[in-house]
Coordinates of C-alpha atoms in Angstrom, one line a residue:
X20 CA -21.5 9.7 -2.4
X21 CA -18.2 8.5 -2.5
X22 CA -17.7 4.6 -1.5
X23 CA -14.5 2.8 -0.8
X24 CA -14.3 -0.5 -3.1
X25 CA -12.0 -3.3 -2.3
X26 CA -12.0 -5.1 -6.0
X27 CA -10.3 -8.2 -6.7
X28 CA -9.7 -11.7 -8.8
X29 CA -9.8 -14.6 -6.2
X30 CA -9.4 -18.3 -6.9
X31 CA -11.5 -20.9 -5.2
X32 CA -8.9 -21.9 -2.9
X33 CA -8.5 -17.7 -1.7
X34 CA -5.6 -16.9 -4.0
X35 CA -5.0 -13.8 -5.8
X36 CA -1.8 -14.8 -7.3
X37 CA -0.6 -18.3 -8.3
X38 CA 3.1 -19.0 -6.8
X39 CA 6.4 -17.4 -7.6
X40 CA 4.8 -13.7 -8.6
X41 CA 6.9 -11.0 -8.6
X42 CA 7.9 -8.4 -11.3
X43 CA 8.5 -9.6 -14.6
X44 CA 5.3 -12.6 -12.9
X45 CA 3.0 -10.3 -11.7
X46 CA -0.2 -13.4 -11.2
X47 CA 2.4 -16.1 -10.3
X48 CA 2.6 -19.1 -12.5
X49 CA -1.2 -19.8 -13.5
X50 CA -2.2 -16.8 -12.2
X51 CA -3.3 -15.7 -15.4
X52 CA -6.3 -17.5 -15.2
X53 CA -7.6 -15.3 -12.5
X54 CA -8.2 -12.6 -14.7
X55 CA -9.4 -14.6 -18.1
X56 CA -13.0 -13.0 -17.0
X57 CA -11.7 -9.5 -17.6
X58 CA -10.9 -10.1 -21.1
X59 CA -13.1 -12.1 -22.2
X60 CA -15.9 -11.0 -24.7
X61 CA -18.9 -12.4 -22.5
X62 CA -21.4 -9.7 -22.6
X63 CA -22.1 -9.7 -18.8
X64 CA -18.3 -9.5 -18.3
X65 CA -18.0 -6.7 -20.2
X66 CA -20.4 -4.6 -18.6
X67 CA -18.8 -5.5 -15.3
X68 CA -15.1 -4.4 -16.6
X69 CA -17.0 -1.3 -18.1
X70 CA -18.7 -0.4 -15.3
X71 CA -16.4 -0.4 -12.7
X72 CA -14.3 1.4 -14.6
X73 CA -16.6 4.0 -15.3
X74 CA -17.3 4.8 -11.7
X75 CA -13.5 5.0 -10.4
X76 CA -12.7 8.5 -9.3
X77 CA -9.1 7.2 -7.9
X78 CA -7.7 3.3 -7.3
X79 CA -5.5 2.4 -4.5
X80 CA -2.5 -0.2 -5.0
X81 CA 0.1 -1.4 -2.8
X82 CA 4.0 -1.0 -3.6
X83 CA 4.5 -4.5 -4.8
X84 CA 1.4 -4.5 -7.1
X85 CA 3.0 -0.9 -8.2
X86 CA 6.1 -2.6 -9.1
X87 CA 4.6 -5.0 -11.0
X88 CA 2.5 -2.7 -13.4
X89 CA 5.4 -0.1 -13.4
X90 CA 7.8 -2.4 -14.7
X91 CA 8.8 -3.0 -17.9
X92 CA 6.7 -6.0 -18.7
X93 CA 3.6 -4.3 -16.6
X94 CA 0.9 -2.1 -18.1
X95 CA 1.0 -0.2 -21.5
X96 CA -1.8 1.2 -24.2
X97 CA -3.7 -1.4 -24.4
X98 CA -3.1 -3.1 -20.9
X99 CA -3.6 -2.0 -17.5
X100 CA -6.7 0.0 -15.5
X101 CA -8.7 1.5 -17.4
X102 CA -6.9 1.0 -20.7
X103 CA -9.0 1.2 -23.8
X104 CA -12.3 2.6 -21.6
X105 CA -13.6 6.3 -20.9
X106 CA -10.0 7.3 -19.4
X107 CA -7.7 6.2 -16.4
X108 CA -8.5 7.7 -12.8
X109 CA -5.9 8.7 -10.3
X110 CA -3.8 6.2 -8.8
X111 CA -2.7 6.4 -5.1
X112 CA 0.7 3.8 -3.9
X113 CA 0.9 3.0 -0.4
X114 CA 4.4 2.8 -0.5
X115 CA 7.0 2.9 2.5
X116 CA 9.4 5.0 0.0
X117 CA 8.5 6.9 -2.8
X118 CA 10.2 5.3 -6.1
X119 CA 13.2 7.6 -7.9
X120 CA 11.5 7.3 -11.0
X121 CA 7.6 6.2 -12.8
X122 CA 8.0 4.5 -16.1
X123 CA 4.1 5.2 -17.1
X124 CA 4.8 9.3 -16.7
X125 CA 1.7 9.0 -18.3
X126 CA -1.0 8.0 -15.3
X127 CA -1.9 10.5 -12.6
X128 CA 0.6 9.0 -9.7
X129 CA 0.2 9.8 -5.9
X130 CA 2.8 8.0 -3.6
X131 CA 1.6 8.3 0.4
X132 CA 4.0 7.0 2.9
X133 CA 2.1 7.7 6.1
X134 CA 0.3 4.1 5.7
X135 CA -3.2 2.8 4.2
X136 CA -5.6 5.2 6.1
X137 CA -4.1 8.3 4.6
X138 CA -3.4 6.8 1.5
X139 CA -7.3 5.7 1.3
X140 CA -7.9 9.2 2.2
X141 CA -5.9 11.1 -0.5
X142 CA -7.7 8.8 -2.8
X143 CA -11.4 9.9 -1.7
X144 CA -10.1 13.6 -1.9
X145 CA -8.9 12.6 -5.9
X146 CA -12.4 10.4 -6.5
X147 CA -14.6 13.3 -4.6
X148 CA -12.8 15.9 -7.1
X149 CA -13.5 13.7 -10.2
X150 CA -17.2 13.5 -9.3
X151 CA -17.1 17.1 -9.1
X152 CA -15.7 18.3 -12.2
X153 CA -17.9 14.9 -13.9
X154 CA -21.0 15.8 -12.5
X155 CA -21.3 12.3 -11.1
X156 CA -20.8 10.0 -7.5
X157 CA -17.7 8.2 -8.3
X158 CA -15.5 5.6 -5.9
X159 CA -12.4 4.9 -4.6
X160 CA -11.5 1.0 -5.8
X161 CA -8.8 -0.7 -4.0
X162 CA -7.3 -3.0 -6.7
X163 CA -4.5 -4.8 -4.7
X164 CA -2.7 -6.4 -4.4
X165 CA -3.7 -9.1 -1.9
X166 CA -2.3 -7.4 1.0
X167 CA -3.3 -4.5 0.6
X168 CA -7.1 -5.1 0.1
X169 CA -7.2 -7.9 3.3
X170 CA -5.3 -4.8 4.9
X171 CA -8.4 -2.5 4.2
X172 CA -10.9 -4.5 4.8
X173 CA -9.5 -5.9 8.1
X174 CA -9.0 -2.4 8.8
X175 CA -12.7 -1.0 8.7
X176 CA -12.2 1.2 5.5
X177 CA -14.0 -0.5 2.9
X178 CA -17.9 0.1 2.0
X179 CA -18.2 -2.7 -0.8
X180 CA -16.3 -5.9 -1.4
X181 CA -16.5 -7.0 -4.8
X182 CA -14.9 -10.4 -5.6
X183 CA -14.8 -12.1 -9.2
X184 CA -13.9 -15.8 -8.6
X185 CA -12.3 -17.7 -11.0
X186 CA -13.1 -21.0 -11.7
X187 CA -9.5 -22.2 -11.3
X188 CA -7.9 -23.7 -8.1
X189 CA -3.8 -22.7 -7.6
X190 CA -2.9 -24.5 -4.6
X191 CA -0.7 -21.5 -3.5
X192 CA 0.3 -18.3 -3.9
X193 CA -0.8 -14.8 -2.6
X194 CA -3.9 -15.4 0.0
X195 CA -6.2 -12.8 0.0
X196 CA -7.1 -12.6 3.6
X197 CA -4.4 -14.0 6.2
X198 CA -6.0 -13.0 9.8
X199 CA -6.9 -9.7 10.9
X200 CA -10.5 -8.5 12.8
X201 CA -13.8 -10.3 11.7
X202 CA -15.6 -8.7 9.4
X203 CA -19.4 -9.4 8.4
X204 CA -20.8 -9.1 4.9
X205 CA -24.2 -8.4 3.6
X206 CA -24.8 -9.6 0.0
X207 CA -25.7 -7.8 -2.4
X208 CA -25.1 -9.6 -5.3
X209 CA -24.1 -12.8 -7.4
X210 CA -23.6 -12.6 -11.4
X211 CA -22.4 -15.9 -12.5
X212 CA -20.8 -15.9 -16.1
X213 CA -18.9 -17.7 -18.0
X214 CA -15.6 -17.0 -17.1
X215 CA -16.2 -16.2 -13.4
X216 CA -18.6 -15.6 -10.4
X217 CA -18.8 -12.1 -9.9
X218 CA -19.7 -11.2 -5.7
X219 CA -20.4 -8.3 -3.8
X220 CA -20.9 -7.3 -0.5
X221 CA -21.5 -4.7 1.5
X222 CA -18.8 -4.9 4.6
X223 CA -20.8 -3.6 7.7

C-alpha cells in the first residue's frame, strides 16, 4: 500500500527554516542546523536517512522549495534527495507556472498546476508504479517546504507525519503549521539520537 508522508526538519520553536531563506539561503540563516541529523554519522540517523529513502516511490515539493534546490547553489551529486543512496524517486512541484527551464535535467521532474490534491495524486500514480516495477509498497513523501506540508496535512491528505526535531531554537523563520483544520495524531513513534528527536505519527 501506498501511504502519503509529510517528512520534515522542525526546530523546537516550530520552524523549518531560520530567517531570511530564499534561493542562494535555502534554511535561512542558522537553518543549517535543522538538518545536522541528516548528515551526521550516528548509526540510528543513518538508518532513518536510509530508510526513508529507500521506500520513496515519488516526493512532493512546493515551487519555492523547488527553487531552492534547482538553483545554482541547490542540489548536485553528492547533495540533495536521495543523493548517494539506492537512486532518486520522482519528484512532483506544485507550482502555479511551470518553470522555462530545470537545471538538474537529470531528476525525473513532474510540474502540476491544478493545486496540491492533484499534485499529491500524480505522485501516488509515480510511487504506485515504482512499487510495481520494484516489487515492493513504496510512499509518496512530502518533503516541503513548510507550506506545503502544513498545506497537506491541514488538508486531509497525509497518512503519516514524520518530524525530526532539532535540538536548536531559531526564533523565526518559516513556521511549519500557521492555522488550518485540527488535525489529531496517534503516535507511533519516538527515536531520540544524537543529533535530533526523530517523531511520527499517524494523522487520523
Amino acid at each position: 500500500m501506498t501511504w502519503i508522508v509529510a517528512d520534515i526538519s522542525v526546530s523546537v520553536d516550530g520552524f523549518v527554516t531560520g530567517p531570511d531563506a530564499g534561493p542562494g539561503n535555502g534554511l535561512g540563516t542558522g537553518g543549517e542546523a535543522l538538518h545536522t541529523w541528516a548528515f551526521s554519522d550516528d548509526a540510528e540517523d543513518r538508518r532513518i536517512v536510509q530508510e526513508a529513502t529507500a521506500r520513496s516511490g515519488a516526493v512532493i515539493l512546493g515551487r519555492r522549495l523547488f527553487d531552492v534546490v534547482d538553483g545554482p547553489a541547490g542540489w548536485n551529486d553528492e547533495v540533495g534527495y536521495g543523493a548517494g543512496e539506492v537512486g532518486r524517486p520522482a519528484f512532483v512541484v506544485v507550482t502555479s507556472v511551470v518553470p522555462d527551464s530545470v537545471r538538474l535535467t537529470d531528476l525525473d521532474w513532474t510540474f502540476v498546476t491544478t493545486g496540491l490534491p492533484d499534485a499529491v495524486a500524480a505522485a501516488r500514480t509515480r510511487a504506485e508504479a515504482a512499487s510495481a516495477e520494484k516489487g515492493q509498497d513504496l510512499d509518496v513523501v512530502v518533503m516541503g517546504g513548510g507550506a506545503t506540508v502544513g498545506s497537506a496535512v491541514a488538508a486531509g491528505l497525509v497518512d503519516v507525519l514524520s518530524l525530526h526535531l532539532a535540538p536548536v531554537v531559531l526564533g523565526a523563520g518559516t513556521p511549519l503549521f500557521t492555522g488550518g483544520a485540527a488535525r489529531t495524531l496517534v503516535q507511533r513513534s519516538v527515536i531520540p539520537t544524537s543529533t535530533a528527536t526523530h517523531l511520527t505519527y499517524d494523522v487520523v
